[in-house]
Amino acid sequence: MKPAPFAYKKVRSLAEAVALLGEHKDARLLAGGQSLIATLNMRLSAPALLIDINGISGLDGISQKAGTVEIGALVRHAAAERSDTITEHAPLLARALPHIGHAAIRNRGTLGGSIAFADPAAELPACLLALDGEVDVTGPKGKRTVKADDFFKGLFETALGPQDVLTAIRVPAAGKDTRVGFAELARRHGDYAIVGLAASARADGKALADVRLAFFGVGATPLRAKKAEAALVAGNVDAAVAALDLEPHDDVQASAAVKKHLTGVLLRRVATQLMEPR
Ligand SMILES: Cc1cc2nc3c(=O)[nH]c(=O)nc-3n(C[C@H](O)[C@H](O)[C@H](O)COP(=O)(O)OP(=O)(O)OC[C@H]3O[C@@H](n4cnc5c(N)ncnc54)[C@H](O)[C@@H]3O)c2cc1C
């Protein structure tokens, strides 16, 4: 299928993008196009105007500063995968990135696009939540920062308003006590996950503290499993699995019962990873 006709404008500044979003209620931002163009081609959406943000400078950097790793919204998945800064200081992202689609998709798709799109089965929204990260947003009232806990609102629904542009994501830089874990089950490598789990924690002697478990593919948004987190802090993996209180629904990939079973399988795998020193 071909998309419905649309107008196209390539902008050079954030101000221009925000202004155009204000003038055209039926406009969409275009980043890597790896989700948006598919929805256009399938006529799941038919915006009148695409605002291409790839010409805005300063949104494609990766830096480590003040105990955080900051990644510009236009950084491609492939560039992040090759980044020494991410390998060294954001190891959870480094583990998750190779699971996103296939090489051609990672060459064009952006981290900002993935977070803004907020597919419930996507890897990066769950990583952002597991890491207690945040996003920078520029809108008509200027710049603001939103914590991951407050960003994912519902199915493909986020804290972004109609005139907002996500400009960067930020996660805490990993220290020597940082522990991370990542696992997903997909039909084939590169497919969206049936169920996945991104996790972070802090080593506290032989125990774990500050455990954050973010499951994906099990609800409308990435979801924390807080009772299981508490059980892992207490050092009891069996109790953590028993405490999982997620209620996945059937979807095209698997039944709710299969997904629920898989959350326990993944939790055991990730718990083992969290106990390993970096
Ligand atoms: C075959 C296939 C398999 C895939 N598999 C996976 C997978 O396994 N895991 C996964 O996570 N993803 C997967 N993807 C999607 C891929 O990761 C996309 O790159 C990503 O979801 C969207 O990023 P993008 O830059 O392409 O955004 P676009 O497609 O350009 O935009 C997506 C949406 O986000 C909005 N948007 C984009 N950037 C911004 C911004 N800076 N501020 C505000 N809004 C913005 C757009 O307006 C649009 O609504 C797959 C895609 C394909 C085609």
CSV table of C-alpha atoms and ligand atoms in Angstrom, one decimal:
chain,number,residue,atom,x,y,z
A,1,MET,CA,0.0,0.0,0.0
A,2,LYS,CA,1.0,3.6,-0.5
A,3,PRO,CA,0.6,6.4,2.1
A,4,ALA,CA,-2.1,9.0,1.7
A,5,PRO,CA,-0.8,12.2,0.2
A,6,PHE,CA,1.1,14.5,2.7
A,7,ALA,CA,3.1,17.7,2.6
A,8,TYR,CA,6.8,17.6,3.7
A,9,LYS,CA,8.9,20.3,5.4
A,10,LYS,CA,12.5,19.9,6.6
A,11,VAL,CA,13.2,22.2,9.5
A,12,ARG,CA,16.5,23.5,10.7
A,13,SER,CA,15.7,24.5,14.3
A,14,LEU,CA,13.6,23.4,17.3
A,15,ALA,CA,11.8,26.7,17.3
A,16,GLU,CA,10.7,26.1,13.7
A,17,ALA,CA,9.5,22.6,14.5
A,18,VAL,CA,7.5,23.7,17.5
A,19,ALA,CA,6.0,26.6,15.5
A,20,LEU,CA,5.0,24.4,12.6
A,21,LEU,CA,3.4,21.9,15.0
A,22,GLY,CA,1.3,24.8,16.4
A,23,GLU,CA,0.2,26.0,13.0
A,24,HIS,CA,-0.7,22.5,11.6
A,25,LYS,CA,-2.8,20.4,14.0
A,26,ASP,CA,-2.5,17.4,11.7
A,27,ALA,CA,1.3,17.3,11.5
A,28,ARG,CA,3.8,14.6,12.6
A,29,LEU,CA,7.5,14.8,13.4
A,30,LEU,CA,9.7,12.6,11.2
A,31,ALA,CA,12.9,11.2,12.7
A,32,GLY,CA,14.2,7.9,11.5
A,33,GLY,CA,10.8,7.0,9.9
A,34,GLN,CA,11.1,3.3,10.9
A,35,SER,CA,7.8,3.3,12.7
A,36,LEU,CA,6.1,6.4,11.2
A,37,ILE,CA,6.5,5.5,7.6
A,38,ALA,CA,5.2,1.9,8.2
A,39,THR,CA,2.0,3.4,9.8
A,40,LEU,CA,1.6,5.7,6.9
A,41,ASN,CA,2.1,3.0,4.3
A,42,MET,CA,-0.5,0.8,6.1
A,43,ARG,CA,-2.8,3.9,6.3
A,44,LEU,CA,-3.0,3.5,10.1
A,45,SER,CA,-2.3,7.3,10.1
A,46,ALA,CA,-2.6,10.0,7.5
A,47,PRO,CA,-1.0,13.2,8.7
A,48,ALA,CA,-1.3,16.2,6.4
A,49,LEU,CA,2.3,17.3,7.0
A,50,LEU,CA,5.5,15.6,7.9
A,51,ILE,CA,8.0,17.8,9.7
A,52,ASP,CA,11.5,16.3,9.2
A,53,ILE,CA,13.7,17.1,12.2
A,54,ASN,CA,16.9,15.5,10.8
A,55,GLY,CA,18.2,18.9,9.8
A,56,ILE,CA,18.3,20.2,13.4
A,57,SER,CA,21.8,20.4,14.6
A,58,GLY,CA,22.9,19.4,18.1
A,59,LEU,CA,20.5,16.5,18.6
A,60,ASP,CA,22.9,13.7,17.7
A,61,GLY,CA,25.5,13.8,20.4
A,62,ILE,CA,26.4,11.2,23.1
A,63,SER,CA,28.2,12.5,26.2
A,64,GLN,CA,29.0,11.7,29.7
A,65,LYS,CA,28.6,14.6,32.2
A,66,ALA,CA,27.8,15.1,35.8
A,67,GLY,CA,27.3,11.4,36.5
A,68,THR,CA,24.9,10.9,33.6
A,69,VAL,CA,25.0,9.8,30.0
A,70,GLU,CA,23.1,12.1,27.7
A,71,ILE,CA,22.0,10.9,24.3
A,72,GLY,CA,20.5,13.3,21.7
A,73,ALA,CA,17.1,12.4,20.3
A,74,LEU,CA,18.5,11.9,16.7
A,75,VAL,CA,21.2,9.5,17.7
A,76,ARG,CA,20.6,6.4,15.5
A,77,HIS,CA,20.4,3.0,17.3
A,78,ALA,CA,23.5,1.8,15.2
A,79,ALA,CA,25.5,4.8,16.4
A,80,ALA,CA,24.6,4.2,20.0
A,81,GLU,CA,25.5,0.5,19.5
A,82,ARG,CA,29.0,1.6,18.4
A,83,SER,CA,29.5,4.2,21.1
A,84,ASP,CA,32.3,3.6,23.6
A,85,THR,CA,30.6,5.9,26.0
A,86,ILE,CA,27.4,3.8,26.0
A,87,THR,CA,29.3,0.5,26.2
A,88,GLU,CA,31.3,1.8,29.2
A,89,HIS,CA,28.8,4.0,31.0
A,90,ALA,CA,25.3,2.8,30.0
A,91,PRO,CA,25.7,-1.0,29.9
A,92,LEU,CA,22.0,-1.7,30.0
A,93,LEU,CA,21.4,0.2,26.8
A,94,ALA,CA,24.4,-1.6,25.2
A,95,ARG,CA,22.8,-4.9,26.0
A,96,ALA,CA,19.4,-3.9,24.7
A,97,LEU,CA,20.3,-2.1,21.5
A,98,PRO,CA,21.3,-5.2,19.4
A,99,HIS,CA,17.7,-6.6,20.0
A,100,ILE,CA,16.1,-3.7,18.2
A,101,GLY,CA,14.9,-4.8,14.8
A,102,HIS,CA,17.5,-5.5,12.2
A,103,ALA,CA,20.7,-3.7,11.1
A,104,ALA,CA,18.9,-1.6,8.4
A,105,ILE,CA,16.3,-0.5,10.9
A,106,ARG,CA,19.0,0.4,13.5
A,107,ASN,CA,20.9,2.4,10.9
A,108,ARG,CA,17.9,4.8,10.5
A,109,GLY,CA,15.8,4.5,13.7
A,110,THR,CA,16.6,7.0,16.5
A,111,LEU,CA,16.6,6.7,20.2
A,112,GLY,CA,14.3,9.7,20.5
A,113,GLY,CA,11.9,8.2,18.0
A,114,SER,CA,11.7,5.0,19.9
A,115,ILE,CA,11.0,6.7,23.3
A,116,ALA,CA,8.5,9.1,21.8
A,117,PHE,CA,6.7,6.3,19.9
A,118,ALA,CA,6.5,4.3,23.1
A,119,ASP,CA,5.7,0.9,21.6
A,120,PRO,CA,4.8,-1.3,24.6
A,121,ALA,CA,7.0,-4.1,23.3
A,122,ALA,CA,10.0,-1.9,22.6
A,123,GLU,CA,13.3,-2.3,24.4
A,124,LEU,CA,14.4,1.3,25.0
A,125,PRO,CA,11.3,2.6,26.9
A,126,ALA,CA,11.8,-0.2,29.4
A,127,CYS,CA,15.5,0.5,29.7
A,128,LEU,CA,14.8,4.2,30.4
A,129,LEU,CA,12.3,3.1,33.1
A,130,ALA,CA,14.7,0.5,34.6
A,131,LEU,CA,17.4,3.1,34.8
A,132,ASP,CA,15.2,5.8,36.4
A,133,GLY,CA,16.2,8.0,33.4
A,134,GLU,CA,14.6,11.1,32.1
A,135,VAL,CA,13.9,12.9,28.9
A,136,ASP,CA,14.3,16.6,27.8
A,137,VAL,CA,11.4,18.1,25.9
A,138,THR,CA,11.1,21.4,24.1
A,139,GLY,CA,7.6,22.8,23.5
A,140,PRO,CA,5.8,26.1,23.2
A,141,LYS,CA,6.6,27.1,26.8
A,142,GLY,CA,10.3,26.2,26.5
A,143,LYS,CA,12.3,23.3,27.8
A,144,ARG,CA,11.4,20.8,30.5
A,145,THR,CA,12.6,17.5,31.9
A,146,VAL,CA,10.3,14.5,32.5
A,147,LYS,CA,11.2,11.5,34.6
A,148,ALA,CA,10.7,8.1,32.9
A,149,ASP,CA,8.2,7.2,35.8
A,150,ASP,CA,6.0,10.0,34.6
A,151,PHE,CA,6.6,9.8,30.8
A,152,PHE,CA,4.8,6.6,29.7
A,153,LYS,CA,1.0,7.2,30.1
A,154,GLY,CA,-0.8,4.6,28.1
A,155,LEU,CA,-0.7,2.6,24.8
A,156,PHE,CA,1.5,4.7,22.5
A,157,GLU,CA,0.7,7.6,24.8
A,158,THR,CA,3.3,9.7,26.6
A,159,ALA,CA,3.7,13.0,28.4
A,160,LEU,CA,4.6,14.7,25.1
A,161,GLY,CA,2.1,17.3,24.1
A,162,PRO,CA,1.0,18.0,20.5
A,163,GLN,CA,3.7,20.7,20.1
A,164,ASP,CA,6.5,19.0,21.9
A,165,VAL,CA,9.8,17.7,20.6
A,166,LEU,CA,11.8,15.2,22.6
A,167,THR,CA,15.4,16.4,22.4
A,168,ALA,CA,17.5,14.1,24.6
A,169,ILE,CA,17.4,11.2,27.0
A,170,ARG,CA,19.5,11.0,30.1
A,171,VAL,CA,20.4,8.0,32.3
A,172,PRO,CA,22.7,7.7,35.3
A,173,ALA,CA,26.2,6.8,34.4
A,174,ALA,CA,27.1,3.3,35.7
A,175,GLY,CA,29.5,3.1,38.6
A,176,LYS,CA,31.5,0.1,39.8
A,177,ASP,CA,28.5,-1.0,42.0
A,178,THR,CA,26.0,-0.8,39.1
A,179,ARG,CA,24.4,-4.1,38.1
A,180,VAL,CA,22.2,-4.5,35.0
A,181,GLY,CA,20.3,-7.3,33.4
A,182,PHE,CA,18.5,-7.7,30.1
A,183,ALA,CA,16.6,-10.5,28.5
A,184,GLU,CA,13.9,-10.9,26.0
A,185,LEU,CA,12.1,-13.7,24.2
A,186,ALA,CA,11.1,-13.1,20.5
A,187,ARG,CA,10.2,-15.4,17.7
A,188,ARG,CA,13.3,-14.5,15.8
A,189,HIS,CA,16.2,-12.2,16.8
A,190,GLY,CA,15.2,-8.7,15.8
A,191,ASP,CA,11.4,-9.2,16.1
A,192,TYR,CA,9.5,-7.2,18.7
A,193,ALA,CA,9.7,-9.1,22.0
A,194,ILE,CA,6.9,-11.4,23.1
A,195,VAL,CA,8.1,-10.5,26.6
A,196,GLY,CA,11.2,-8.7,27.8
A,197,LEU,CA,12.8,-7.4,31.0
A,198,ALA,CA,15.3,-4.6,31.6
A,199,ALA,CA,16.7,-4.3,35.1
A,200,SER,CA,19.1,-2.3,37.1
A,201,ALA,CA,20.4,-2.5,40.7
A,202,ARG,CA,23.2,-1.5,43.0
A,203,ALA,CA,25.5,-4.1,44.6
A,204,ASP,CA,25.4,-3.7,48.3
A,205,GLY,CA,28.0,-6.2,49.6
A,206,LYS,CA,26.7,-9.6,48.4
A,207,ALA,CA,23.1,-8.3,48.3
A,208,LEU,CA,21.3,-6.0,45.8
A,209,ALA,CA,19.8,-2.6,46.5
A,210,ASP,CA,17.7,-0.2,44.5
A,211,VAL,CA,16.4,-2.9,42.2
A,212,ARG,CA,14.3,-1.7,39.3
A,213,LEU,CA,12.6,-4.3,37.1
A,214,ALA,CA,10.9,-3.0,33.9
A,215,PHE,CA,9.0,-5.6,31.9
A,216,PHE,CA,7.9,-4.9,28.3
A,217,GLY,CA,5.4,-6.7,26.0
A,218,VAL,CA,3.1,-7.3,29.0
A,219,GLY,CA,0.9,-4.2,29.1
A,220,ALA,CA,0.2,-0.8,27.6
A,221,THR,CA,3.5,0.6,28.8
A,222,PRO,CA,6.7,-0.8,30.2
A,223,LEU,CA,5.8,-1.9,33.8
A,224,ARG,CA,7.7,-2.1,37.0
A,225,ALA,CA,7.2,-5.2,39.2
A,226,LYS,CA,7.7,-3.6,42.6
A,227,LYS,CA,6.9,-6.6,44.8
A,228,ALA,CA,9.4,-8.7,42.9
A,229,GLU,CA,11.9,-5.9,43.2
A,230,ALA,CA,11.5,-6.0,47.0
A,231,ALA,CA,11.9,-9.8,47.1
A,232,LEU,CA,15.2,-9.5,45.1
A,233,VAL,CA,16.5,-6.9,47.6
A,234,ALA,CA,15.7,-9.5,50.2
A,235,GLY,CA,17.8,-12.0,48.2
A,236,ASN,CA,15.0,-14.5,47.4
A,237,VAL,CA,14.6,-15.2,43.7
A,238,ASP,CA,11.9,-17.8,44.1
A,239,ALA,CA,9.9,-15.3,46.2
A,240,ALA,CA,10.5,-12.6,43.5
A,241,VAL,CA,9.0,-14.9,40.8
A,242,ALA,CA,6.1,-15.7,43.1
A,243,ALA,CA,5.5,-12.0,43.7
A,244,LEU,CA,5.2,-11.1,40.1
A,245,ASP,CA,1.8,-9.4,39.8
A,246,LEU,CA,1.7,-8.5,36.1
A,247,GLU,CA,-1.5,-9.2,34.2
A,248,PRO,CA,-0.6,-9.5,30.5
A,249,HIS,CA,-3.3,-9.9,27.9
A,250,ASP,CA,-3.4,-12.2,24.9
A,251,ASP,CA,-1.9,-10.6,21.8
A,252,VAL,CA,-1.0,-11.7,18.3
A,253,GLN,CA,2.3,-13.2,19.6
A,254,ALA,CA,1.2,-15.2,22.6
A,255,SER,CA,-1.6,-15.9,25.1
A,256,ALA,CA,-1.7,-14.2,28.4
A,257,ALA,CA,-0.9,-17.4,30.2
A,258,VAL,CA,2.3,-18.0,28.1
A,259,LYS,CA,3.4,-14.4,28.7
A,260,LYS,CA,2.8,-14.7,32.4
A,261,HIS,CA,4.9,-17.8,32.5
A,262,LEU,CA,7.7,-16.1,30.5
A,263,THR,CA,7.9,-13.2,32.9
A,264,GLY,CA,9.1,-15.7,35.6
A,265,VAL,CA,11.5,-17.3,33.2
A,266,LEU,CA,13.0,-14.0,32.3
A,267,LEU,CA,13.2,-12.8,35.9
A,268,ARG,CA,15.3,-15.9,36.8
A,269,ARG,CA,17.7,-15.1,34.0
A,270,VAL,CA,18.0,-11.5,34.8
A,271,ALA,CA,18.4,-12.1,38.5
A,272,THR,CA,21.4,-14.2,37.7
A,273,GLN,CA,22.8,-11.3,35.6
A,274,LEU,CA,22.2,-8.8,38.3
A,275,MET,CA,24.4,-10.8,40.7
A,276,GLU,CA,27.4,-10.8,38.3
A,277,PRO,CA,30.0,-8.1,38.7
A,278,ARG,CA,30.4,-5.9,35.7
B,1,LIG,C1,10.5,-4.3,10.7
B,1,LIG,C2,10.7,-3.4,11.9
B,1,LIG,C3,11.1,-4.0,13.1
B,1,LIG,C4,11.3,-3.3,14.3
B,1,LIG,N1,11.7,-3.9,15.4
B,1,LIG,C5,11.8,-3.2,16.5
B,1,LIG,C6,12.1,-3.8,17.8
B,1,LIG,O1,12.3,-5.0,17.8
B,1,LIG,N2,12.2,-3.0,18.9
B,1,LIG,C7,12.0,-1.6,18.8
B,1,LIG,O2,12.1,-1.0,19.8
B,1,LIG,N3,11.7,-1.0,17.7
B,1,LIG,C8,11.6,-1.7,16.5
B,1,LIG,N4,11.3,-1.1,15.4
B,1,LIG,C9,11.1,0.4,15.4
B,1,LIG,C10,12.4,1.2,15.4
B,1,LIG,O3,13.1,1.0,16.6
B,1,LIG,C11,12.1,2.7,15.3
B,1,LIG,O4,13.3,3.2,14.9
B,1,LIG,C12,11.6,3.4,16.4
B,1,LIG,O5,10.5,2.8,17.0
B,1,LIG,C13,11.1,4.8,16.0
B,1,LIG,O6,12.2,5.6,15.8
B,1,LIG,P1,12.3,6.5,14.5
B,1,LIG,O7,13.4,7.4,14.7
B,1,LIG,O8,12.3,5.6,13.3
B,1,LIG,O9,10.9,7.3,14.6
B,1,LIG,P2,9.9,7.7,13.5
B,1,LIG,O10,9.3,6.5,12.8
B,1,LIG,O11,10.4,8.8,12.6
B,1,LIG,O12,8.8,8.3,14.5
B,1,LIG,C14,8.0,7.5,15.3
B,1,LIG,C15,7.0,8.4,16.1
B,1,LIG,O13,7.7,9.2,17.1
B,1,LIG,C16,7.5,10.6,16.8
B,1,LIG,N5,8.8,11.2,17.0
B,1,LIG,C17,10.0,10.8,16.5
B,1,LIG,N6,11.0,11.5,17.0
B,1,LIG,C18,10.5,12.4,17.9
B,1,LIG,C19,11.0,13.4,18.7
B,1,LIG,N7,12.3,13.7,18.8
B,1,LIG,N8,10.1,14.1,19.5
B,1,LIG,C20,8.8,13.8,19.5
B,1,LIG,N9,8.2,12.9,18.7
B,1,LIG,C21,9.1,12.2,17.9
B,1,LIG,C22,7.1,10.7,15.4
B,1,LIG,O14,6.3,11.8,15.1
B,1,LIG,C23,6.2,9.4,15.2
B,1,LIG,O15,5.0,9.6,15.7
B,1,LIG,C24,11.1,-1.8,14.2
B,1,LIG,C25,10.8,-1.2,13.0
B,1,LIG,C26,10.6,-2.0,11.9
B,1,LIG,C27,10.2,-1.3,10.6
